[in-house]
PDB file of C-alpha atoms and ligand atoms in Angstrom:
ATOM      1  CA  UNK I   1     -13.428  22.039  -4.900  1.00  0.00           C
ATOM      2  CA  UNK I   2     -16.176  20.053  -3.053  1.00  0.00           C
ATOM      3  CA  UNK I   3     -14.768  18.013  -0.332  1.00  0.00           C
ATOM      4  CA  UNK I   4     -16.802  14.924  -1.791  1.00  0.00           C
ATOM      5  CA  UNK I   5     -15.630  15.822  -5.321  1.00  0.00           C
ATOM      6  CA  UNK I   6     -12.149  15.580  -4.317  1.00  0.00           C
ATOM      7  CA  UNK I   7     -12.733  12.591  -2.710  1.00  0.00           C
ATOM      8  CA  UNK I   8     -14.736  10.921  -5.407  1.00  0.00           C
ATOM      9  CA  UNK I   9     -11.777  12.081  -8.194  1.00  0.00           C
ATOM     10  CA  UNK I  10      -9.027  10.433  -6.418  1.00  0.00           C
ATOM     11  CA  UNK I  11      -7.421   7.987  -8.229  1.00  0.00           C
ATOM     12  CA  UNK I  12      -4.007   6.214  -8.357  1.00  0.00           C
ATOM     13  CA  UNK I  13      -2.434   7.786 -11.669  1.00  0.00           C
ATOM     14  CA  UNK I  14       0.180   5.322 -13.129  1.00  0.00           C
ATOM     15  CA  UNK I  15       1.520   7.621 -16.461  1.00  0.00           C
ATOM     16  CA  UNK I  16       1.982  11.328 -15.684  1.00  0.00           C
ATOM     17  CA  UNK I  17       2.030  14.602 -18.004  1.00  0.00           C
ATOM     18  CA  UNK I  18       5.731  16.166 -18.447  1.00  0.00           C
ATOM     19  CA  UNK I  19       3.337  19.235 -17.112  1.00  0.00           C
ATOM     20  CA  UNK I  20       5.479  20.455 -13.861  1.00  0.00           C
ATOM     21  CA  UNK I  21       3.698  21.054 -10.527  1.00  0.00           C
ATOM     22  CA  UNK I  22       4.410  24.467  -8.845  1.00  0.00           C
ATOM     23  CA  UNK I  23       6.721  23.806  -5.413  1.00  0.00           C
ATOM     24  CA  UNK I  24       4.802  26.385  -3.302  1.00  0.00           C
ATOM     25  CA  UNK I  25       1.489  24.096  -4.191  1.00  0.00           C
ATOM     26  CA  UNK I  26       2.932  21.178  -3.116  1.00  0.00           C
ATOM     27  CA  UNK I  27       4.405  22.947   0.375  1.00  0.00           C
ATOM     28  CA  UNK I  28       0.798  24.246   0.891  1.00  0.00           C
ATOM     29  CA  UNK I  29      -0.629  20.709   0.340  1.00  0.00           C
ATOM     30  CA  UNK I  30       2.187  19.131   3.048  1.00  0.00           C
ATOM     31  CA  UNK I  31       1.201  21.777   5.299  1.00  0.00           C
ATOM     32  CA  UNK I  32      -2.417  21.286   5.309  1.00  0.00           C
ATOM     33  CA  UNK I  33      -1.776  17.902   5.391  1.00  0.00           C
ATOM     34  CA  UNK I  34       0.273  18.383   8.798  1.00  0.00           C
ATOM     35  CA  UNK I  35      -3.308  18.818  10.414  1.00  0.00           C
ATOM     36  CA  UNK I  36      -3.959  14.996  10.547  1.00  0.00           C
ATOM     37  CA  UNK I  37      -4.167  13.410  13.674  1.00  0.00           C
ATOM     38  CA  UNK I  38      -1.397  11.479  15.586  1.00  0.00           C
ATOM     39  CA  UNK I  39      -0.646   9.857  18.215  1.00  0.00           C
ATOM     40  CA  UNK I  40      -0.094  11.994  21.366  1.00  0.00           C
ATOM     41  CA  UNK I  41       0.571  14.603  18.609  1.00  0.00           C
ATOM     42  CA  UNK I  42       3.530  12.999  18.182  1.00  0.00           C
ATOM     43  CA  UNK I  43       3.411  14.137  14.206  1.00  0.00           C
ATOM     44  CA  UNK I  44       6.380  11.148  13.976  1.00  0.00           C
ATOM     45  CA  UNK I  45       7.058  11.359  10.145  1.00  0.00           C
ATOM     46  CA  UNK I  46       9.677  13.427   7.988  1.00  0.00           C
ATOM     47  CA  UNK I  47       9.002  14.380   4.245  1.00  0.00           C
ATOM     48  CA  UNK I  48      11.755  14.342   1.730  1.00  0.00           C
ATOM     49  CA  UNK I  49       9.944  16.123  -1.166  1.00  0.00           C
ATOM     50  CA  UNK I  50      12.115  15.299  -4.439  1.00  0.00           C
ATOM     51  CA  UNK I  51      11.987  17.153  -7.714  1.00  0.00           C
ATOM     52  CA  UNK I  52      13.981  18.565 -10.998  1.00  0.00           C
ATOM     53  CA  UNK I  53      17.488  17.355 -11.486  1.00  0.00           C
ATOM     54  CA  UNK I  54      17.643  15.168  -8.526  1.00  0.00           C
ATOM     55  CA  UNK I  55      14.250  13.136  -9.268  1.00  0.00           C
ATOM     56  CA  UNK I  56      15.787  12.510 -12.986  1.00  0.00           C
ATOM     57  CA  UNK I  57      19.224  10.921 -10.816  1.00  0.00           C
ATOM     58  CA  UNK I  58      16.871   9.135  -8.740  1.00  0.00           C
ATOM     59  CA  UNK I  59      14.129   7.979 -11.566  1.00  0.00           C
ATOM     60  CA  UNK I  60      17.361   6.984 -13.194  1.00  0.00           C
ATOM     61  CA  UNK I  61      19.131   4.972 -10.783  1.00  0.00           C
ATOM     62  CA  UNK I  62      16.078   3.174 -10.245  1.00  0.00           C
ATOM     63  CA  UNK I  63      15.568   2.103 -14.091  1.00  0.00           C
ATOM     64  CA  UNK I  64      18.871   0.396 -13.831  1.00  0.00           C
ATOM     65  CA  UNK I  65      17.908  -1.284 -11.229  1.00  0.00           C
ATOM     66  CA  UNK I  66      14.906  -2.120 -12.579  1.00  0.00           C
ATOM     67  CA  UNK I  67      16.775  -3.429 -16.101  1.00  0.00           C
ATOM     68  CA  UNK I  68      19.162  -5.271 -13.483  1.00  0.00           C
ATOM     69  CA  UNK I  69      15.596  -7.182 -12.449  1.00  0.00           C
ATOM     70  CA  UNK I  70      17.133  -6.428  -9.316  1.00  0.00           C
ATOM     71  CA  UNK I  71      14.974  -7.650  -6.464  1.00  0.00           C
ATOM     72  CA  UNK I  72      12.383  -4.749  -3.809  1.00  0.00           C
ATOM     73  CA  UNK I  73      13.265  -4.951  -0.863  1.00  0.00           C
ATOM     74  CA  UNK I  74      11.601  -2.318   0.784  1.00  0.00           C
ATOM     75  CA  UNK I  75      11.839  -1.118   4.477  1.00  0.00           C
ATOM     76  CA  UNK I  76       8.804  -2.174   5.503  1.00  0.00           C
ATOM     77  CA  UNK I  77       8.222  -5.710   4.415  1.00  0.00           C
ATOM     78  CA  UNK I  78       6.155  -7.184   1.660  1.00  0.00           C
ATOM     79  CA  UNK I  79       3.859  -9.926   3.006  1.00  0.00           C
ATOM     80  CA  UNK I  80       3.697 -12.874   0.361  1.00  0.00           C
ATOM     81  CA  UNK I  81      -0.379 -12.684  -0.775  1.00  0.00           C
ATOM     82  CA  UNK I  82      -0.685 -16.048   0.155  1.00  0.00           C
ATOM     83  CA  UNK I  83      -0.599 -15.235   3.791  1.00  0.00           C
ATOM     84  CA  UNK I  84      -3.240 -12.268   3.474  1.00  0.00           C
ATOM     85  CA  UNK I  85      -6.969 -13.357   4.449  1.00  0.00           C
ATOM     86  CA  UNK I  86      -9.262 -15.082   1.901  1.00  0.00           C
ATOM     87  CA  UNK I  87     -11.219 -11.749   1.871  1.00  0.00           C
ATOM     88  CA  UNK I  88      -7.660  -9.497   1.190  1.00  0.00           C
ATOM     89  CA  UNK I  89      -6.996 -12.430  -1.425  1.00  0.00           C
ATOM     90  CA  UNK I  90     -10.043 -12.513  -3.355  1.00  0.00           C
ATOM     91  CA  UNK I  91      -9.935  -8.417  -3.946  1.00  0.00           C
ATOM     92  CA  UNK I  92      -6.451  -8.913  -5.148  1.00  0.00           C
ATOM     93  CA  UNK I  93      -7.482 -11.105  -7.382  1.00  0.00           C
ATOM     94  CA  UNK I  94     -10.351  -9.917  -8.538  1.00  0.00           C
ATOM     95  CA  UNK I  95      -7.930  -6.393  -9.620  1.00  0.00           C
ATOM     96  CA  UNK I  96      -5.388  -7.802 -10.990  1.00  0.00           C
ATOM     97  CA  UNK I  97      -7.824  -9.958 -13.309  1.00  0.00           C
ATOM     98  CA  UNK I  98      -9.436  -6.157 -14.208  1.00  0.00           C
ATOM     99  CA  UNK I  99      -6.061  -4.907 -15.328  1.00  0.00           C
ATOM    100  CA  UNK I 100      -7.042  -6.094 -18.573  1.00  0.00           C
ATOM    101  CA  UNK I 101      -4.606  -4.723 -21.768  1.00  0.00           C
ATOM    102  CA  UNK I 102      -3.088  -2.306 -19.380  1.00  0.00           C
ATOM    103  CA  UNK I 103      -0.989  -4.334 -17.691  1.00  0.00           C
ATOM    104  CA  UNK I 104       1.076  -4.537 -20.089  1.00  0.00           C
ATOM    105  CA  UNK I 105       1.765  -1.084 -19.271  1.00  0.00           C
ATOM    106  CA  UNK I 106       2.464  -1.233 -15.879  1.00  0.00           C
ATOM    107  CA  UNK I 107       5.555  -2.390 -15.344  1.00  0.00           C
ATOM    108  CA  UNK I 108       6.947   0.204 -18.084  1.00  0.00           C
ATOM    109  CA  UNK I 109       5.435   2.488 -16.519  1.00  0.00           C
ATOM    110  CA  UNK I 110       6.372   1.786 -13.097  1.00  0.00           C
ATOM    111  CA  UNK I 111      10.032   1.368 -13.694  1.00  0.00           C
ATOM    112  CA  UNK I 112       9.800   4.873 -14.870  1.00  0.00           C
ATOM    113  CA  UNK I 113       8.338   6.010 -11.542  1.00  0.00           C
ATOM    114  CA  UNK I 114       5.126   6.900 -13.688  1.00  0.00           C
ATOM    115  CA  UNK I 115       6.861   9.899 -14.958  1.00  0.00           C
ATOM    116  CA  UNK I 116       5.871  11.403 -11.869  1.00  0.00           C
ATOM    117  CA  UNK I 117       7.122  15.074 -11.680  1.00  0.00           C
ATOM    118  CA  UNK I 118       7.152  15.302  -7.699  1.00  0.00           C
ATOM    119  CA  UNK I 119       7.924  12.366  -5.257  1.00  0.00           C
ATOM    120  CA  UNK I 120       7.279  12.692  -1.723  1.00  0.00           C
ATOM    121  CA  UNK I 121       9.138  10.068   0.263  1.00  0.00           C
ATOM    122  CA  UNK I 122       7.259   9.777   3.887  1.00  0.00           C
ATOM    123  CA  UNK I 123       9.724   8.675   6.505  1.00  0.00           C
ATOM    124  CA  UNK I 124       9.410   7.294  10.003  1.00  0.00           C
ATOM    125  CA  UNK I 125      12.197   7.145  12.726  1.00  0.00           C
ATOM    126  CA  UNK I 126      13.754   3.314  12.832  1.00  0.00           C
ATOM    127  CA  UNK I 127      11.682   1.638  15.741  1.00  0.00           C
ATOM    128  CA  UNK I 128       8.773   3.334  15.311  1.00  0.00           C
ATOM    129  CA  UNK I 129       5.632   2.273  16.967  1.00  0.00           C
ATOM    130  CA  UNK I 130       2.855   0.790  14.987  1.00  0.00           C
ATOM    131  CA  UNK I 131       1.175   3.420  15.900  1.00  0.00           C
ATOM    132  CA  UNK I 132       3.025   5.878  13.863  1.00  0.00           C
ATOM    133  CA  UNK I 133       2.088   3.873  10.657  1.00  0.00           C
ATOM    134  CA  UNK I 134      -1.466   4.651  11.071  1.00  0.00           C
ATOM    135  CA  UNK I 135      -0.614   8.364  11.783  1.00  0.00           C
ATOM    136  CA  UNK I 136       1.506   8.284   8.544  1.00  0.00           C
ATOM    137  CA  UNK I 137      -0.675   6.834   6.627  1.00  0.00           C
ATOM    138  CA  UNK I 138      -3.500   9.529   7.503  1.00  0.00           C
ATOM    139  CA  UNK I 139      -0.720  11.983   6.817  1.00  0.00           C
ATOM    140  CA  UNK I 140      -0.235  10.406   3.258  1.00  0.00           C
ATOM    141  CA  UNK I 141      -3.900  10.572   2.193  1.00  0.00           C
ATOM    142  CA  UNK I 142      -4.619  14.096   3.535  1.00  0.00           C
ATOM    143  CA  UNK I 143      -1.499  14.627   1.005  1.00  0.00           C
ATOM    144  CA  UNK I 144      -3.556  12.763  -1.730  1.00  0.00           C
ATOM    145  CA  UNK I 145      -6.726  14.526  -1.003  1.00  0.00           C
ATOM    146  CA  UNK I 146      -5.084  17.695  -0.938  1.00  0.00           C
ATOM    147  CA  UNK I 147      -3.431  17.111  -4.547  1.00  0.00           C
ATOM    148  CA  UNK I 148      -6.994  16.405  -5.592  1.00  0.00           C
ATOM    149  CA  UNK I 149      -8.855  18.838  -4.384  1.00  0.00           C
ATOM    150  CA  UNK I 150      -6.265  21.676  -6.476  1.00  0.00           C
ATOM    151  CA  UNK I 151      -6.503  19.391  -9.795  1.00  0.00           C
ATOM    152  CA  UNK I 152      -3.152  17.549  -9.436  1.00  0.00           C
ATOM    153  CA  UNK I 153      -3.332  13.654  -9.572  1.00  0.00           C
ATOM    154  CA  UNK I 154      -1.147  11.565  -7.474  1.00  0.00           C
ATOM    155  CA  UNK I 155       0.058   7.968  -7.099  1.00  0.00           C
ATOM    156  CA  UNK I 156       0.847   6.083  -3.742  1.00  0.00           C
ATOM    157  CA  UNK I 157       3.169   3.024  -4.440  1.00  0.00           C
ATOM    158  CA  UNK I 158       5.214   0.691  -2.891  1.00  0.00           C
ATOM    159  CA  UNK I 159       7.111   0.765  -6.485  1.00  0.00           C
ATOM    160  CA  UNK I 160       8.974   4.402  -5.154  1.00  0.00           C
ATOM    161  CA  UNK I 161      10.119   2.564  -1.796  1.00  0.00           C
ATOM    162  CA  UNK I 162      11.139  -0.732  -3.338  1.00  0.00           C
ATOM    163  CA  UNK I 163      15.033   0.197  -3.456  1.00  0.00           C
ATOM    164  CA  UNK I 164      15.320   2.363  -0.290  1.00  0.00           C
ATOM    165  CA  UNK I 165      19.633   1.834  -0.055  1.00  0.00           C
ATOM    166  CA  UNK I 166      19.529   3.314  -3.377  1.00  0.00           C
ATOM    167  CA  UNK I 167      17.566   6.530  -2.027  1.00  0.00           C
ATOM    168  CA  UNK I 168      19.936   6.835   1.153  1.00  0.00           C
ATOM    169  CA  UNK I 169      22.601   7.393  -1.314  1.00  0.00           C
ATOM    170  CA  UNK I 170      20.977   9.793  -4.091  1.00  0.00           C
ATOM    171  CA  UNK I 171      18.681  11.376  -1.246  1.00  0.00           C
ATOM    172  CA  UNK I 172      19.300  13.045   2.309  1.00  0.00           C
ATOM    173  CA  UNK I 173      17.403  10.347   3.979  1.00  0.00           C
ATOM    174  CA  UNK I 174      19.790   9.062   7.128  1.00  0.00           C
ATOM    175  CA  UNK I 175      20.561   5.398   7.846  1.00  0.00           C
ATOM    176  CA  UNK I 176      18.484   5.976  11.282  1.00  0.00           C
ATOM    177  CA  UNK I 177      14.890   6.605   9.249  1.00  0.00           C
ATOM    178  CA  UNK I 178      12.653   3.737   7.615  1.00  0.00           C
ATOM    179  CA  UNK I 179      11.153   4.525   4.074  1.00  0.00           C
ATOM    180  CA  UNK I 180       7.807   3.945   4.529  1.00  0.00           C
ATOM    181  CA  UNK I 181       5.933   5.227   1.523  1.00  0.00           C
ATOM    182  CA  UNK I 182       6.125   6.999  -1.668  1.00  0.00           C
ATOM    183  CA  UNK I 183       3.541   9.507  -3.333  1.00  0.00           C
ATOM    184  CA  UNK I 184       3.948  10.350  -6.943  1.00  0.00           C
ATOM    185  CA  UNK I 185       2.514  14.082  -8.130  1.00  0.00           C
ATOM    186  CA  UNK I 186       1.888  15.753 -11.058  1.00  0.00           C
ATOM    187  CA  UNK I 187      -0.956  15.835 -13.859  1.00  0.00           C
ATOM    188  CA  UNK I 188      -2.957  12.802 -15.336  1.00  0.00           C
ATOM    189  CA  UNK I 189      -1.474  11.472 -18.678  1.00  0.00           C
ATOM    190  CA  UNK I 190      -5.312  11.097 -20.244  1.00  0.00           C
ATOM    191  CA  UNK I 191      -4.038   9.078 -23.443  1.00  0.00           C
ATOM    192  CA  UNK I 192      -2.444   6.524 -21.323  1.00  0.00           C
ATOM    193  CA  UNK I 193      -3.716   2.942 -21.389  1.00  0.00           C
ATOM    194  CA  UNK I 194      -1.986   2.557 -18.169  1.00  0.00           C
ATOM    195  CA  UNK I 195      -4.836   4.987 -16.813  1.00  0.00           C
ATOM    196  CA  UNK I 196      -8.309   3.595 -17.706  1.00  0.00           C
ATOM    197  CA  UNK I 197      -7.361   1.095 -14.581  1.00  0.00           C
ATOM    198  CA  UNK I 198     -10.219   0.969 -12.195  1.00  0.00           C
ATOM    199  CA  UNK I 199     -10.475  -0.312  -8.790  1.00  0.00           C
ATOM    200  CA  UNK I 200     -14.125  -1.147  -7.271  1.00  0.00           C
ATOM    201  CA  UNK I 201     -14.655  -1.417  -3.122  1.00  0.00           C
ATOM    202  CA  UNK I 202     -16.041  -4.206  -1.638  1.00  0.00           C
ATOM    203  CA  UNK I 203     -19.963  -3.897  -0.898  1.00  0.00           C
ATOM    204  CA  UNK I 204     -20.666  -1.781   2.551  1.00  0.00           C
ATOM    205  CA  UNK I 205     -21.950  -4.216   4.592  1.00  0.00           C
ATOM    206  CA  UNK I 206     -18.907  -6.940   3.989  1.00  0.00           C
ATOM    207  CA  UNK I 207     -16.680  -4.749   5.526  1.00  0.00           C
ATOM    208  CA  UNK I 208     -19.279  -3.055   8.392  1.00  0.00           C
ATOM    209  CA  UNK I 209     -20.407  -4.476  11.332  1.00  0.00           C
ATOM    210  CA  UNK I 210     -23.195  -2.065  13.006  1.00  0.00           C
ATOM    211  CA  UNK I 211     -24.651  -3.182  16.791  1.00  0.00           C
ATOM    212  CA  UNK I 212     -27.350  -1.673  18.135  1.00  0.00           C
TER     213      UNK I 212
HETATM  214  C1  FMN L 301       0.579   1.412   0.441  1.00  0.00           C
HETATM  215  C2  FMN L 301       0.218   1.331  -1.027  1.00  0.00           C
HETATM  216  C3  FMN L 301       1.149   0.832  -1.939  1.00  0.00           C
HETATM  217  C4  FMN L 301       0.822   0.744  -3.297  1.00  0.00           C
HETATM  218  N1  FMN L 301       1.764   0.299  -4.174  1.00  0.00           N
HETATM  219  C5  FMN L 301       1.456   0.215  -5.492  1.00  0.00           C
HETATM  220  C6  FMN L 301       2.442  -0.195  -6.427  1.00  0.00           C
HETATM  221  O1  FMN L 301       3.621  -0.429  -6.102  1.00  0.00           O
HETATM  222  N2  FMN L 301       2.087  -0.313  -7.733  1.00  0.00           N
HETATM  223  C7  FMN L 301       0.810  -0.036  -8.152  1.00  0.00           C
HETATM  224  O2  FMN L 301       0.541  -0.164  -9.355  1.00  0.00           O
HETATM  225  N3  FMN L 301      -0.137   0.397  -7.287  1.00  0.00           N
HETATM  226  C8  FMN L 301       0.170   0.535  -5.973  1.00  0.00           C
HETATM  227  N4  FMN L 301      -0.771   1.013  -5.082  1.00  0.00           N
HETATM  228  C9  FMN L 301      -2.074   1.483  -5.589  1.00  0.00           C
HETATM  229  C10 FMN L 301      -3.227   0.507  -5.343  1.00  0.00           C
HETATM  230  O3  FMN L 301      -3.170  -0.532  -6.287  1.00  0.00           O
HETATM  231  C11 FMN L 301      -4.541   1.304  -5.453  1.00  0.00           C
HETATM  232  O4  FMN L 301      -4.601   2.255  -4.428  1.00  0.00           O
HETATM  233  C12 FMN L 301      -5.784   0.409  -5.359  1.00  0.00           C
HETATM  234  O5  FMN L 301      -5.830  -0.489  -6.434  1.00  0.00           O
HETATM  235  C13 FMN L 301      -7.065   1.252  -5.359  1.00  0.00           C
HETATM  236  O6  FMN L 301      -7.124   2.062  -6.522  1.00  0.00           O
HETATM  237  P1  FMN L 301      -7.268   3.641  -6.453  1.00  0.00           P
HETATM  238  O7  FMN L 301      -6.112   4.183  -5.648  1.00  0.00           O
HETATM  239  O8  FMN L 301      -7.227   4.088  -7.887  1.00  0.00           O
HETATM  240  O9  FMN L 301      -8.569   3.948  -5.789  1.00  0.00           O
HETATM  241  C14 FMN L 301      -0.471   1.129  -3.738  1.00  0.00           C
HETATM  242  C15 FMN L 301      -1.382   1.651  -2.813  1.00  0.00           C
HETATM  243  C16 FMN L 301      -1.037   1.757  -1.486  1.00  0.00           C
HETATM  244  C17 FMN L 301      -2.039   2.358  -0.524  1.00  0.00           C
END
């Protein structure tokens, strides 16, 4: 595919197919993806790539939880909106007033992990430096771009990370690694409501400065 093309048919995907995605796919995308940049090199972040029997323990753990209305609390912390800039505010706003009909759909669909049928949990060391969450997150969207560019869809949420002492115990993550992010796979559910959710981008020029 185009490199633009892939770009341009990126989207987050909240509803899934049951369609699986092929391992050796996703270990191709992971590994193209390892050519991102980083710090020094220093390449910082581990991948825990979950599938099969134990993404159904971990998809259902996490809809008890969810039942439970047991509270995120995430390893990276959640900043309350109201501290985010007018500017960060505003766009919030303005998507969340989009969601239209389909948010009623979300949170179904979320506490299902989006019937995603790969997660890829992106880990960095505890005490990392800043600097390694801008490495990881270029890491993370040459994994997105990848997915797109062979046909797969992909969602990156906070919703996969929001229970991570859950995850130690179902997954092989160790006490001494933060979960940053998680990146649902697997093949756009096209009759989903949950799906026709849009997001636009702020005009060029409010977010670029050029000086001559
Ligand atoms: C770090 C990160 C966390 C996110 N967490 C969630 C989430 O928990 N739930 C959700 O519905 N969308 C989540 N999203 C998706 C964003 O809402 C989405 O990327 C944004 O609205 C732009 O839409 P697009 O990805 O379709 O272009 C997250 C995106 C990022 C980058």
């Amino acid at each position: 595919m185009e490199f633009k093309q892939a770009l341009q048919n990126r989207h987050s995907v909240r509803m899934f197919t049951n369609q699986a995605v092929d391992l050796d796919t996703i270990r191709e995308i992971i590994r193209e993806a390892q050519l991102a940049p980083s710090w020094v090199n220093s390449q910082p972040y581990h991948v825990y790539l979950v599938v099969g029997e134990a993404l159904e323990r971990v998809r259902n753990e996490q809809y008890q939880l969810e039942q439970k209305g047991t509270k995120g609390q995430s390893d990276v912390p959640v900043m309350p909106r109201t501290e985010w800039t007018v500017q960060a505010q505003q766009n919030m706003a303005e998507w969340t007033k989009g969601l239209g009909e389909a948010a009623r759909e979300m949170r179904p669909a979320a506490a299902k992990l989006y019937n995603a049928q790969a997660v890829i949990y992106l880990t960095l060391p505890k005490e990392y430096s800043p600097w390694s969450l801008y490495d990881l997150g270029a890491f993370g969207n040459n994994i997105i771009l990848g997915a797109s560019d062979r046909g797969l869809s992909s969602m990156t949420a906070y919703q996969f990370v929001k229970y991570p002492k859950m995850l130690r115990q179902q997954l092989p993550i160790p006490d001494n690694e933060d979960i940053i992010i998680g990146i649902g796979l697997g093949y756009r559910d096209a009759t989903a409501l949950v799906n026709q959710i849009t997001a636009s981008r702020m005009p060029l020029d409010k977010i670029l400065t050029i000086d001559k």
